[in-house]
PDB file of C-alpha atoms in Angstrom:
ATOM      1  CA  MET A   1      60.039 255.122  56.095  1.00 64.00           C
ATOM      2  CA  GLU A   2      56.413 254.109  56.717  1.00 65.00           C
ATOM      3  CA  TRP A   3      57.261 250.790  55.070  1.00 70.00           C
ATOM      4  CA  THR A   4      59.919 250.069  57.682  1.00 71.00           C
ATOM      5  CA  PRO A   5      58.984 248.588  61.093  1.00 68.00           C
ATOM      6  CA  THR A   6      59.479 251.057  63.937  1.00 66.00           C
ATOM      7  CA  LEU A   7      62.341 249.178  65.589  1.00 68.00           C
ATOM      8  CA  ARG A   8      64.375 249.184  62.383  1.00 72.00           C
ATOM      9  CA  ARG A   9      63.619 252.662  61.081  1.00 72.00           C
ATOM     10  CA  THR A  10      66.633 254.362  62.642  1.00 70.00           C
ATOM     11  CA  VAL A  11      69.096 251.859  61.178  1.00 75.00           C
ATOM     12  CA  VAL A  12      67.428 251.968  57.746  1.00 77.00           C
ATOM     13  CA  ALA A  13      67.352 255.778  57.778  1.00 74.00           C
ATOM     14  CA  ALA A  14      71.043 255.949  58.703  1.00 73.00           C
ATOM     15  CA  ALA A  15      71.921 253.362  56.053  1.00 78.00           C
ATOM     16  CA  SER A  16      70.063 255.298  53.363  1.00 80.00           C
ATOM     17  CA  GLU A  17      72.188 258.372  54.090  1.00 77.00           C
ATOM     18  CA  PHE A  18      75.219 256.434  52.778  1.00 82.00           C
ATOM     19  CA  PHE A  19      74.059 257.291  49.266  1.00 85.00           C
ATOM     20  CA  PHE A  20      74.546 261.011  49.905  1.00 83.00           C
ATOM     21  CA  PRO A  21      78.388 260.891  50.175  1.00 85.00           C
ATOM     22  CA  ALA A  22      78.394 258.103  47.598  1.00 88.00           C
ATOM     23  CA  GLY A  23      76.539 260.413  45.218  1.00 88.00           C
ATOM     24  CA  VAL A  24      79.009 263.203  45.910  1.00 86.00           C
ATOM     25  CA  MET A  25      81.902 260.907  45.046  1.00 90.00           C
ATOM     26  CA  ALA A  26      80.130 259.650  41.911  1.00 90.00           C
ATOM     27  CA  LEU A  27      79.576 263.249  40.806  1.00 90.00           C
ATOM     28  CA  ALA A  28      83.272 263.954  41.377  1.00 90.00           C
ATOM     29  CA  VAL A  29      84.299 261.017  39.185  1.00 91.00           C
ATOM     30  CA  CYS A  30      81.805 262.124  36.528  1.00 91.00           C
ATOM     31  CA  ALA A  31      83.139 265.694  36.573  1.00 89.00           C
ATOM     32  CA  TYR A  32      86.754 264.504  36.459  1.00 89.00           C
ATOM     33  CA  TYR A  33      86.256 262.629  33.190  1.00 90.00           C
ATOM     34  CA  LEU A  34      83.579 264.713  31.434  1.00 88.00           C
ATOM     35  CA  HIS A  35      84.945 268.221  32.128  1.00 84.00           C
ATOM     36  CA  GLN A  36      82.241 270.110  30.175  1.00 87.00           C
ATOM     37  CA  TRP A  37      79.356 271.235  32.383  1.00 87.00           C
ATOM     38  CA  ARG A  38      76.797 270.395  29.682  1.00 91.00           C
ATOM     39  CA  HIS A  39      78.000 266.795  29.542  1.00 91.00           C
ATOM     40  CA  ILE A  40      77.888 266.596  33.338  1.00 90.00           C
ATOM     41  CA  GLN A  41      74.321 267.942  33.327  1.00 90.00           C
ATOM     42  CA  ILE A  42      73.266 265.354  30.746  1.00 92.00           C
ATOM     43  CA  ALA A  43      74.808 262.574  32.838  1.00 89.00           C
ATOM     44  CA  LEU A  44      72.975 263.773  35.953  1.00 89.00           C
ATOM     45  CA  ALA A  45      69.649 264.041  34.121  1.00 89.00           C
ATOM     46  CA  ALA A  46      70.065 260.576  32.605  1.00 89.00           C
ATOM     47  CA  SER A  47      70.827 258.977  35.963  1.00 85.00           C
ATOM     48  CA  ASN A  48      67.876 260.679  37.659  1.00 84.00           C
ATOM     49  CA  SER A  49      65.445 259.729  34.886  1.00 86.00           C
ATOM     50  CA  VAL A  50      65.925 256.050  35.733  1.00 82.00           C
ATOM     51  CA  PHE A  51      64.111 256.567  39.034  1.00 81.00           C
ATOM     52  CA  ILE A  52      60.951 257.698  37.224  1.00 82.00           C
ATOM     53  CA  LEU A  53      60.283 253.989  36.637  1.00 80.00           C
ATOM     54  CA  ASN A  54      59.893 253.634  40.398  1.00 77.00           C
ATOM     55  CA  ILE A  55      56.419 255.222  40.109  1.00 76.00           C
ATOM     56  CA  TRP A  56      55.033 252.077  38.449  1.00 77.00           C
ATOM     57  CA  PHE A  57      56.677 249.586  40.807  1.00 76.00           C
ATOM     58  CA  ALA A  58      56.613 251.162  44.280  1.00 75.00           C
ATOM     59  CA  GLN A  59      53.682 250.244  46.515  1.00 75.00           C
ATOM     60  CA  GLU A  60      51.828 252.994  48.351  1.00 75.00           C
ATOM     61  CA  SER A  61      52.322 253.114  52.110  1.00 74.00           C
ATOM     62  CA  VAL A  62      49.794 251.019  54.057  1.00 74.00           C
ATOM     63  CA  VAL A  63      49.590 253.702  56.725  1.00 71.00           C
ATOM     64  CA  TRP A  64      48.771 256.347  54.116  1.00 70.00           C
ATOM     65  CA  LEU A  65      46.152 254.111  52.460  1.00 75.00           C
ATOM     66  CA  LEU A  66      44.398 253.432  55.760  1.00 72.00           C
ATOM     67  CA  ALA A  67      44.620 257.079  56.832  1.00 68.00           C
ATOM     68  CA  ASN A  68      42.856 258.076  53.606  1.00 70.00           C
ATOM     69  CA  GLY A  69      40.129 255.448  53.828  1.00 72.00           C
ATOM     70  CA  LYS A  70      41.516 253.154  51.101  1.00 76.00           C
ATOM     71  CA  THR A  71      41.000 249.961  53.115  1.00 75.00           C
ATOM     72  CA  CYS A  72      40.609 247.643  50.113  1.00 79.00           C
ATOM     73  CA  ALA A  73      43.879 248.830  48.552  1.00 79.00           C
ATOM     74  CA  ALA A  74      45.581 248.505  51.953  1.00 77.00           C
ATOM     75  CA  ASN A  75      44.354 244.907  52.314  1.00 77.00           C
ATOM     76  CA  GLU A  76      45.660 244.051  48.842  1.00 79.00           C
ATOM     77  CA  THR A  77      49.039 245.546  49.700  1.00 80.00           C
ATOM     78  CA  ILE A  78      49.173 243.706  53.018  1.00 79.00           C
ATOM     79  CA  HIS A  79      48.449 240.394  51.284  1.00 79.00           C
ATOM     80  CA  LYS A  80      51.294 241.104  48.854  1.00 80.00           C
ATOM     81  CA  ILE A  81      53.624 241.813  51.788  1.00 79.00           C
ATOM     82  CA  ALA A  82      52.572 238.610  53.546  1.00 79.00           C
ATOM     83  CA  LYS A  83      53.076 236.564  50.383  1.00 80.00           C
ATOM     84  CA  PHE A  84      56.492 238.105  49.745  1.00 79.00           C
ATOM     85  CA  ASN A  85      57.622 237.443  53.345  1.00 78.00           C
ATOM     86  CA  GLY A  86      56.092 233.964  53.425  1.00 80.00           C
ATOM     87  CA  LYS A  87      53.853 234.849  56.374  1.00 77.00           C
ATOM     88  CA  PRO A  88      50.256 233.605  56.433  1.00 77.00           C
ATOM     89  CA  LEU A  89      47.515 236.031  57.421  1.00 73.00           C
ATOM     90  CA  ASN A  90      45.000 235.123  60.112  1.00 72.00           C
ATOM     91  CA  SER A  91      41.818 236.723  61.364  1.00 70.00           C
ATOM     92  CA  GLU A  92      43.672 238.597  64.121  1.00 71.00           C
ATOM     93  CA  ASP A  93      45.866 240.304  61.542  1.00 67.00           C
ATOM     94  CA  LEU A  94      42.873 241.369  59.465  1.00 68.00           C
ATOM     95  CA  GLU A  95      41.078 242.663  62.561  1.00 69.00           C
ATOM     96  CA  SER A  96      44.116 244.758  63.451  1.00 70.00           C
ATOM     97  CA  VAL A  97      43.950 246.289  59.975  1.00 67.00           C
ATOM     98  CA  ASP A  98      40.288 247.237  60.445  1.00 66.00           C
ATOM     99  CA  SER A  99      40.886 248.743  63.903  1.00 68.00           C
ATOM    100  CA  PHE A 100      43.905 250.654  62.642  1.00 64.00           C
ATOM    101  CA  ALA A 101      41.854 251.971  59.708  1.00 62.00           C
ATOM    102  CA  VAL A 102      39.147 253.230  62.070  1.00 62.00           C
ATOM    103  CA  ALA A 103      41.705 254.969  64.313  1.00 62.00           C
ATOM    104  CA  GLU A 104      43.438 256.605  61.354  1.00 58.00           C
ATOM    105  CA  ALA A 105      40.111 257.710  59.865  1.00 58.00           C
ATOM    106  CA  GLU A 106      39.174 259.380  63.147  1.00 56.00           C
ATOM    107  CA  ALA A 107      42.540 261.126  63.329  1.00 55.00           C
ATOM    108  CA  LEU A 108      42.192 262.262  59.730  1.00 55.00           C
ATOM    109  CA  THR A 109      38.710 263.625  60.415  1.00 52.00           C
ATOM    110  CA  GLU A 110      39.994 265.607  63.374  1.00 49.00           C
ATOM    111  CA  SER A 111      42.877 267.071  61.381  1.00 47.00           C
ATOM    112  CA  GLN A 112      42.595 267.198  57.593  1.00 52.00           C
ATOM    113  CA  SER A 113      45.987 267.456  55.972  1.00 55.00           C
ATOM    114  CA  GLY A 114      46.892 270.829  54.498  1.00 62.00           C
ATOM    115  CA  ILE A 115      49.725 273.300  54.328  1.00 67.00           C
ATOM    116  CA  PHE A 116      48.290 275.375  57.197  1.00 71.00           C
ATOM    117  CA  ASP A 117      47.124 272.480  59.381  1.00 71.00           C
ATOM    118  CA  CYS A 118      50.607 271.988  60.817  1.00 74.00           C
ATOM    119  CA  LEU A 119      50.462 275.610  62.009  1.00 77.00           C
ATOM    120  CA  ARG A 120      47.000 275.647  63.631  1.00 78.00           C
ATOM    121  CA  ASP A 121      47.592 273.425  66.634  1.00 79.00           C
ATOM    122  CA  PRO A 122      49.968 275.202  69.088  1.00 84.00           C
ATOM    123  CA  GLU A 123      52.099 272.121  69.820  1.00 86.00           C
ATOM    124  CA  ILE A 124      52.327 271.005  66.180  1.00 86.00           C
ATOM    125  CA  ARG A 125      53.136 274.580  65.172  1.00 88.00           C
ATOM    126  CA  ARG A 126      55.946 274.774  67.722  1.00 90.00           C
ATOM    127  CA  ILE A 127      57.417 271.464  66.565  1.00 91.00           C
ATOM    128  CA  THR A 128      57.138 272.416  62.877  1.00 91.00           C
ATOM    129  CA  LEU A 129      58.911 275.733  63.418  1.00 93.00           C
ATOM    130  CA  LEU A 130      61.658 274.139  65.527  1.00 94.00           C
ATOM    131  CA  ILE A 131      62.226 271.462  62.877  1.00 94.00           C
ATOM    132  CA  SER A 132      62.405 274.233  60.265  1.00 94.00           C
ATOM    133  CA  VAL A 133      65.119 275.978  62.299  1.00 95.00           C
ATOM    134  CA  VAL A 134      67.049 272.706  62.582  1.00 95.00           C
ATOM    135  CA  TRP A 135      66.862 272.014  58.858  1.00 95.00           C
ATOM    136  CA  PHE A 136      67.814 275.587  58.015  1.00 97.00           C
ATOM    137  CA  ALA A 137      70.843 275.395  60.318  1.00 96.00           C
ATOM    138  CA  ALA A 138      71.985 272.087  58.826  1.00 95.00           C
ATOM    139  CA  LYS A 139      71.741 273.235  55.212  1.00 94.00           C
ATOM    140  CA  PHE A 140      73.198 276.663  55.964  1.00 96.00           C
ATOM    141  CA  GLY A 141      76.135 275.155  57.826  1.00 94.00           C
ATOM    142  CA  TYR A 142      76.895 272.442  55.283  1.00 92.00           C
ATOM    143  CA  SER A 143      76.622 274.667  52.216  1.00 92.00           C
ATOM    144  CA  GLY A 144      78.266 277.650  53.893  1.00 92.00           C
ATOM    145  CA  LEU A 145      81.320 275.670  54.943  1.00 91.00           C
ATOM    146  CA  SER A 146      81.500 274.104  51.480  1.00 88.00           C
ATOM    147  CA  TYR A 147      81.826 277.601  50.008  1.00 88.00           C
ATOM    148  CA  LEU A 148      84.282 278.823  52.645  1.00 87.00           C
ATOM    149  CA  ILE A 149      86.682 275.877  52.731  1.00 84.00           C
ATOM    150  CA  ASP A 150      89.790 276.512  50.679  1.00 69.00           C
ATOM    151  CA  THR A 151      90.607 274.121  47.867  1.00 65.00           C
ATOM    152  CA  LEU A 152      92.434 270.966  48.901  1.00 64.00           C
ATOM    153  CA  SER A 153      93.990 270.364  45.492  1.00 67.00           C
ATOM    154  CA  SER A 154      94.337 272.017  42.099  1.00 71.00           C
ATOM    155  CA  ASN A 155      91.337 270.106  40.696  1.00 79.00           C
ATOM    156  CA  VAL A 156      87.736 270.839  41.729  1.00 82.00           C
ATOM    157  CA  ALA A 157      86.633 267.265  41.039  1.00 84.00           C
ATOM    158  CA  VAL A 158      89.391 265.905  43.276  1.00 86.00           C
ATOM    159  CA  ASP A 159      88.302 268.299  46.037  1.00 84.00           C
ATOM    160  CA  LEU A 160      84.754 267.019  45.704  1.00 84.00           C
ATOM    161  CA  LEU A 161      85.942 263.409  45.837  1.00 88.00           C
ATOM    162  CA  ILE A 162      87.992 264.057  48.972  1.00 86.00           C
ATOM    163  CA  GLY A 163      85.069 265.823  50.639  1.00 83.00           C
ATOM    164  CA  GLY A 164      82.661 262.992  49.819  1.00 85.00           C
ATOM    165  CA  SER A 165      85.125 260.388  51.084  1.00 87.00           C
ATOM    166  CA  LEU A 166      85.575 262.202  54.392  1.00 85.00           C
ATOM    167  CA  GLU A 167      81.812 262.413  54.849  1.00 84.00           C
ATOM    168  CA  LEU A 168      81.720 258.623  55.029  1.00 87.00           C
ATOM    169  CA  ILE A 169      83.293 258.937  58.501  1.00 87.00           C
ATOM    170  CA  PRO A 170      80.365 260.685  60.249  1.00 85.00           C
ATOM    171  CA  TRP A 171      77.965 258.472  58.331  1.00 82.00           C
ATOM    172  CA  ALA A 172      79.736 255.363  59.660  1.00 83.00           C
ATOM    173  CA  ILE A 173      79.630 256.762  63.213  1.00 83.00           C
ATOM    174  CA  THR A 174      75.917 257.545  62.897  1.00 81.00           C
ATOM    175  CA  PHE A 175      75.189 254.105  61.483  1.00 79.00           C
ATOM    176  CA  ALA A 176      77.145 252.439  64.294  1.00 79.00           C
ATOM    177  CA  ILE A 177      75.207 254.176  67.059  1.00 74.00           C
ATOM    178  CA  SER A 178      71.805 254.155  65.319  1.00 70.00           C
ATOM    179  CA  ALA A 179      71.023 250.593  66.417  1.00 64.00           C
ATOM    180  CA  ASN A 180      70.961 251.790  70.040  1.00 67.00           C
ATOM    181  CA  LEU A 181      68.765 254.822  69.376  1.00 60.00           C
ATOM    182  CA  SER A 182      65.020 254.789  69.958  1.00 55.00           C
ATOM    183  CA  SER A 183      63.035 258.026  70.125  1.00 54.00           C
ATOM    184  CA  ASP A 184      65.773 260.081  71.777  1.00 70.00           C
ATOM    185  CA  LYS A 185      67.559 261.070  68.581  1.00 79.00           C
ATOM    186  CA  LYS A 186      67.549 264.702  69.608  1.00 84.00           C
ATOM    187  CA  TYR A 187      70.549 264.245  71.909  1.00 87.00           C
ATOM    188  CA  PRO A 188      72.898 262.849  69.220  1.00 88.00           C
ATOM    189  CA  ILE A 189      71.665 265.488  66.748  1.00 90.00           C
ATOM    190  CA  SER A 190      72.176 268.321  69.226  1.00 92.00           C
ATOM    191  CA  GLY A 191      75.590 266.881  70.048  1.00 92.00           C
ATOM    192  CA  PHE A 192      76.579 266.903  66.382  1.00 92.00           C
ATOM    193  CA  PHE A 193      75.358 270.496  66.053  1.00 95.00           C
ATOM    194  CA  ALA A 194      77.244 271.607  69.179  1.00 95.00           C
ATOM    195  CA  MET A 195      80.438 269.945  67.952  1.00 95.00           C
ATOM    196  CA  ALA A 196      80.024 271.590  64.550  1.00 94.00           C
ATOM    197  CA  ALA A 197      79.581 274.972  66.238  1.00 95.00           C
ATOM    198  CA  VAL A 198      82.722 274.544  68.349  1.00 96.00           C
ATOM    199  CA  LEU A 199      84.797 273.442  65.344  1.00 94.00           C
ATOM    200  CA  ALA A 200      83.498 276.292  63.168  1.00 93.00           C
ATOM    201  CA  ILE A 201      84.248 278.919  65.827  1.00 94.00           C
ATOM    202  CA  ALA A 202      87.699 277.400  66.316  1.00 94.00           C
ATOM    203  CA  ALA A 203      88.268 277.545  62.543  1.00 91.00           C
ATOM    204  CA  GLY A 204      87.604 281.279  62.600  1.00 89.00           C
ATOM    205  CA  ALA A 205      89.769 281.849  65.661  1.00 91.00           C
ATOM    206  CA  ILE A 206      92.778 279.773  64.509  1.00 91.00           C
ATOM    207  CA  PRO A 207      93.605 280.752  60.898  1.00 87.00           C
ATOM    208  CA  SER A 208      96.470 278.270  60.589  1.00 86.00           C
ATOM    209  CA  TRP A 209      94.075 275.382  61.277  1.00 89.00           C
ATOM    210  CA  SER A 210      91.015 276.892  59.620  1.00 86.00           C
ATOM    211  CA  ARG A 211      90.844 274.500  56.670  1.00 86.00           C
ATOM    212  CA  LEU A 212      91.067 271.339  58.792  1.00 88.00           C
ATOM    213  CA  LEU A 213      88.679 272.626  61.452  1.00 91.00           C
ATOM    214  CA  ALA A 214      86.120 273.885  58.921  1.00 90.00           C
ATOM    215  CA  LEU A 215      86.242 270.574  57.079  1.00 89.00           C
ATOM    216  CA  SER A 216      85.748 268.722  60.370  1.00 91.00           C
ATOM    217  CA  SER A 217      82.795 270.985  61.183  1.00 92.00           C
ATOM    218  CA  ARG A 218      81.159 270.164  57.859  1.00 91.00           C
ATOM    219  CA  MET A 219      81.729 266.465  58.440  1.00 90.00           C
ATOM    220  CA  THR A 220      79.982 266.783  61.799  1.00 92.00           C
ATOM    221  CA  ILE A 221      76.959 268.424  60.181  1.00 93.00           C
ATOM    222  CA  VAL A 222      76.660 265.333  57.978  1.00 89.00           C
ATOM    223  CA  GLY A 223      75.929 263.458  61.202  1.00 86.00           C
ATOM    224  CA  CYS A 224      72.986 265.810  61.780  1.00 88.00           C
ATOM    225  CA  LEU A 225      71.737 265.216  58.246  1.00 87.00           C
ATOM    226  CA  SER A 226      71.879 261.451  58.798  1.00 83.00           C
ATOM    227  CA  LEU A 227      69.402 261.590  61.689  1.00 84.00           C
ATOM    228  CA  MET A 228      67.306 264.743  61.462  1.00 87.00           C
ATOM    229  CA  PHE A 229      64.969 263.604  58.669  1.00 84.00           C
ATOM    230  CA  MET A 230      64.013 260.453  60.557  1.00 81.00           C
ATOM    231  CA  HIS A 231      63.665 262.458  63.758  1.00 84.00           C
ATOM    232  CA  ALA A 232      61.235 264.856  62.083  1.00 87.00           C
ATOM    233  CA  ALA A 233      59.188 261.980  60.662  1.00 82.00           C
ATOM    234  CA  GLU A 234      58.781 260.525  64.152  1.00 81.00           C
ATOM    235  CA  LEU A 235      57.671 263.811  65.700  1.00 86.00           C
ATOM    236  CA  LEU A 236      55.042 264.870  63.162  1.00 83.00           C
ATOM    237  CA  PRO A 237      51.655 263.085  63.164  1.00 79.00           C
ATOM    238  CA  THR A 238      50.707 261.150  60.056  1.00 71.00           C
ATOM    239  CA  ALA A 239      47.904 263.570  59.074  1.00 72.00           C
ATOM    240  CA  VAL A 240      50.245 266.570  58.857  1.00 81.00           C
ATOM    241  CA  ARG A 241      53.592 264.901  58.173  1.00 81.00           C
ATOM    242  CA  SER A 242      53.710 265.804  54.487  1.00 81.00           C
ATOM    243  CA  SER A 243      52.717 269.416  55.212  1.00 84.00           C
ATOM    244  CA  GLY A 244      55.270 269.693  58.016  1.00 87.00           C
ATOM    245  CA  PHE A 245      57.999 268.288  55.779  1.00 89.00           C
ATOM    246  CA  GLY A 246      57.028 270.800  53.116  1.00 88.00           C
ATOM    247  CA  VAL A 247      57.386 273.729  55.528  1.00 90.00           C
ATOM    248  CA  ALA A 248      60.710 272.418  56.868  1.00 92.00           C
ATOM    249  CA  MET A 249      62.032 271.742  53.360  1.00 93.00           C
ATOM    250  CA  PHE A 250      61.234 275.339  52.418  1.00 94.00           C
ATOM    251  CA  PHE A 251      63.543 276.592  55.169  1.00 95.00           C
ATOM    252  CA  PHE A 252      66.080 273.906  54.221  1.00 95.00           C
ATOM    253  CA  MET A 253      66.223 275.398  50.719  1.00 95.00           C
ATOM    254  CA  VAL A 254      66.380 278.935  52.139  1.00 96.00           C
ATOM    255  CA  GLY A 255      69.469 277.888  54.097  1.00 94.00           C
ATOM    256  CA  GLY A 256      71.064 276.782  50.847  1.00 93.00           C
ATOM    257  CA  MET A 257      70.176 280.049  49.117  1.00 94.00           C
ATOM    258  CA  VAL A 258      71.490 282.262  51.927  1.00 94.00           C
ATOM    259  CA  SER A 259      74.761 280.414  52.498  1.00 93.00           C
ATOM    260  CA  PRO A 260      76.590 281.733  49.368  1.00 92.00           C
ATOM    261  CA  GLN A 261      76.303 285.223  50.813  1.00 92.00           C
ATOM    262  CA  LEU A 262      78.965 284.222  53.348  1.00 92.00           C
ATOM    263  CA  VAL A 263      81.544 284.344  50.558  1.00 88.00           C
ATOM    264  CA  LEU A 264      80.416 287.848  49.656  1.00 89.00           C
ATOM    265  CA  LEU A 265      80.501 288.858  53.318  1.00 90.00           C
ATOM    266  CA  ALA A 266      84.098 287.641  53.618  1.00 84.00           C
ATOM    267  CA  SER A 267      85.206 290.238  51.056  1.00 83.00           C
ATOM    268  CA  PHE A 268      83.701 293.119  53.066  1.00 86.00           C
ATOM    269  CA  VAL A 269      84.649 292.369  56.680  1.00 84.00           C
ATOM    270  CA  ALA A 270      88.018 293.187  58.205  1.00 81.00           C
ATOM    271  CA  ILE A 271      88.158 289.944  60.228  1.00 83.00           C
ATOM    272  CA  PRO A 272      88.406 286.920  57.888  1.00 81.00           C
ATOM    273  CA  GLY A 273      86.868 284.553  60.430  1.00 87.00           C
ATOM    274  CA  ILE A 274      83.498 286.363  60.683  1.00 92.00           C
ATOM    275  CA  PRO A 275      81.663 284.149  58.114  1.00 92.00           C
ATOM    276  CA  VAL A 276      82.819 280.992  59.887  1.00 93.00           C
ATOM    277  CA  PHE A 277      81.753 282.478  63.232  1.00 95.00           C
ATOM    278  CA  ILE A 278      78.284 282.977  61.747  1.00 95.00           C
ATOM    279  CA  VAL A 279      78.168 279.319  60.734  1.00 94.00           C
ATOM    280  CA  GLY A 280      79.144 278.389  64.284  1.00 95.00           C
ATOM    281  CA  GLY A 281      76.407 280.599  65.720  1.00 96.00           C
ATOM    282  CA  VAL A 282      73.744 279.134  63.424  1.00 96.00           C
ATOM    283  CA  SER A 283      74.903 275.604  64.303  1.00 95.00           C
ATOM    284  CA  LEU A 284      74.583 276.456  67.981  1.00 96.00           C
ATOM    285  CA  LEU A 285      71.066 277.740  67.291  1.00 96.00           C
ATOM    286  CA  GLY A 286      70.312 274.409  65.627  1.00 95.00           C
ATOM    287  CA  ALA A 287      71.529 272.534  68.705  1.00 95.00           C
ATOM    288  CA  LEU A 288      69.265 274.577  70.975  1.00 96.00           C
ATOM    289  CA  ALA A 289      66.304 274.087  68.629  1.00 95.00           C
ATOM    290  CA  VAL A 290      66.787 270.310  68.705  1.00 94.00           C
ATOM    291  CA  LEU A 291      66.908 270.300  72.506  1.00 93.00           C
ATOM    292  CA  ALA A 292      63.600 272.191  72.576  1.00 92.00           C
ATOM    293  CA  LEU A 293      61.892 269.392  70.646  1.00 90.00           C
ATOM    294  CA  PRO A 294      60.024 266.633  72.527  1.00 86.00           C
ATOM    295  CA  LEU A 295      61.581 263.215  73.004  1.00 73.00           C
ATOM    296  CA  GLY A 296      58.879 261.161  71.332  1.00 62.00           C
ATOM    297  CA  PRO A 297      56.129 261.467  68.742  1.00 58.00           C
ATOM    298  CA  VAL A 298      53.269 263.858  69.316  1.00 54.00           C
ATOM    299  CA  GLU A 299      50.641 261.360  68.228  1.00 48.00           C
ATOM    300  CA  THR A 300      49.803 258.355  70.392  1.00 38.00           C
ATOM    301  CA  THR A 301      52.193 255.501  69.785  1.00 38.00           C
ATOM    302  CA  LYS A 302      50.345 252.461  68.405  1.00 41.00           C
ATOM    303  CA  THR A 303      51.642 249.149  69.659  1.00 36.00           C
ATOM    304  CA  THR A 304      50.246 247.279  66.655  1.00 39.00           C
ATOM    305  CA  THR A 305      50.489 248.319  63.049  1.00 40.00           C
ATOM    306  CA  PRO A 306      48.918 246.322  60.216  1.00 40.00           C
ATOM    307  CA  TYR A 307      52.266 245.291  58.799  1.00 36.00           C
ATOM    308  CA  ARG A 308      54.434 244.756  61.870  1.00 40.00           C
ATOM    309  CA  ARG A 309      53.147 241.193  62.210  1.00 40.00           C
ATOM    310  CA  LEU A 310      54.284 240.457  58.687  1.00 38.00           C
ATOM    311  CA  GLU A 311      58.028 240.868  59.267  1.00 39.00           C
TER     312      GLU A 311
END
């Protein structure tokens, strides 16, 4: 997202999330025709291997290059951007690059990037832990409801296709409202979480509507997933962004590992709706964690970046 101008990042981030439900539907089609899990695994590995070629073609982020003192490489990249966009470079543009490089070098000197650096500063630590709670809640809720929802048809691949198709709805809603969002993404995210919590609790309380309500709750969590990664990128300073994402991704994966235990819990409790109630409670915790986050980035907002003039 560092390649995208600030004003367009929200729309681009929301648009990129379209490929998540699209991938789910593609996997469903693949599973429907291949049947054997080994053949499906080969198809997935072959499709993913294509993106290895991206290593030789993708340009490194200008912000990252400047933050790490690679001014010459950043200037080369900026000239390539200007040539591609048909925008001539002037002395003012080059001066902005030098000033930005100095500011980023000072910030990098003050806070060297590392896995523990996002936990040393009290404010950065608080934000990192809150983001981790949000990501855990999103993954736990999405995966947990996926395990708990009863089958919609007699074919697993068809169920997966239906689920992926329905997830296009929250994506479309998120994309429609993303153009009007600036740095206050926490309110839509918390709203999605709160709605998911209400729907999940209702699914546990109303057995006759549990499948529809649980499916609607999972769809709502997709809205959280469409915005929360961009929101986290805006809150964490450049110097510790990678480390903060690493910590949050750890808890994201933990949420996915813990969620299957809800199925096991359902076989031991007397009340069938208890696992869904837990999902609702965790979603509510996610909503509260989002509300505790600040509105804007922690680092000072720069009005001029070395590539914004090149749009």
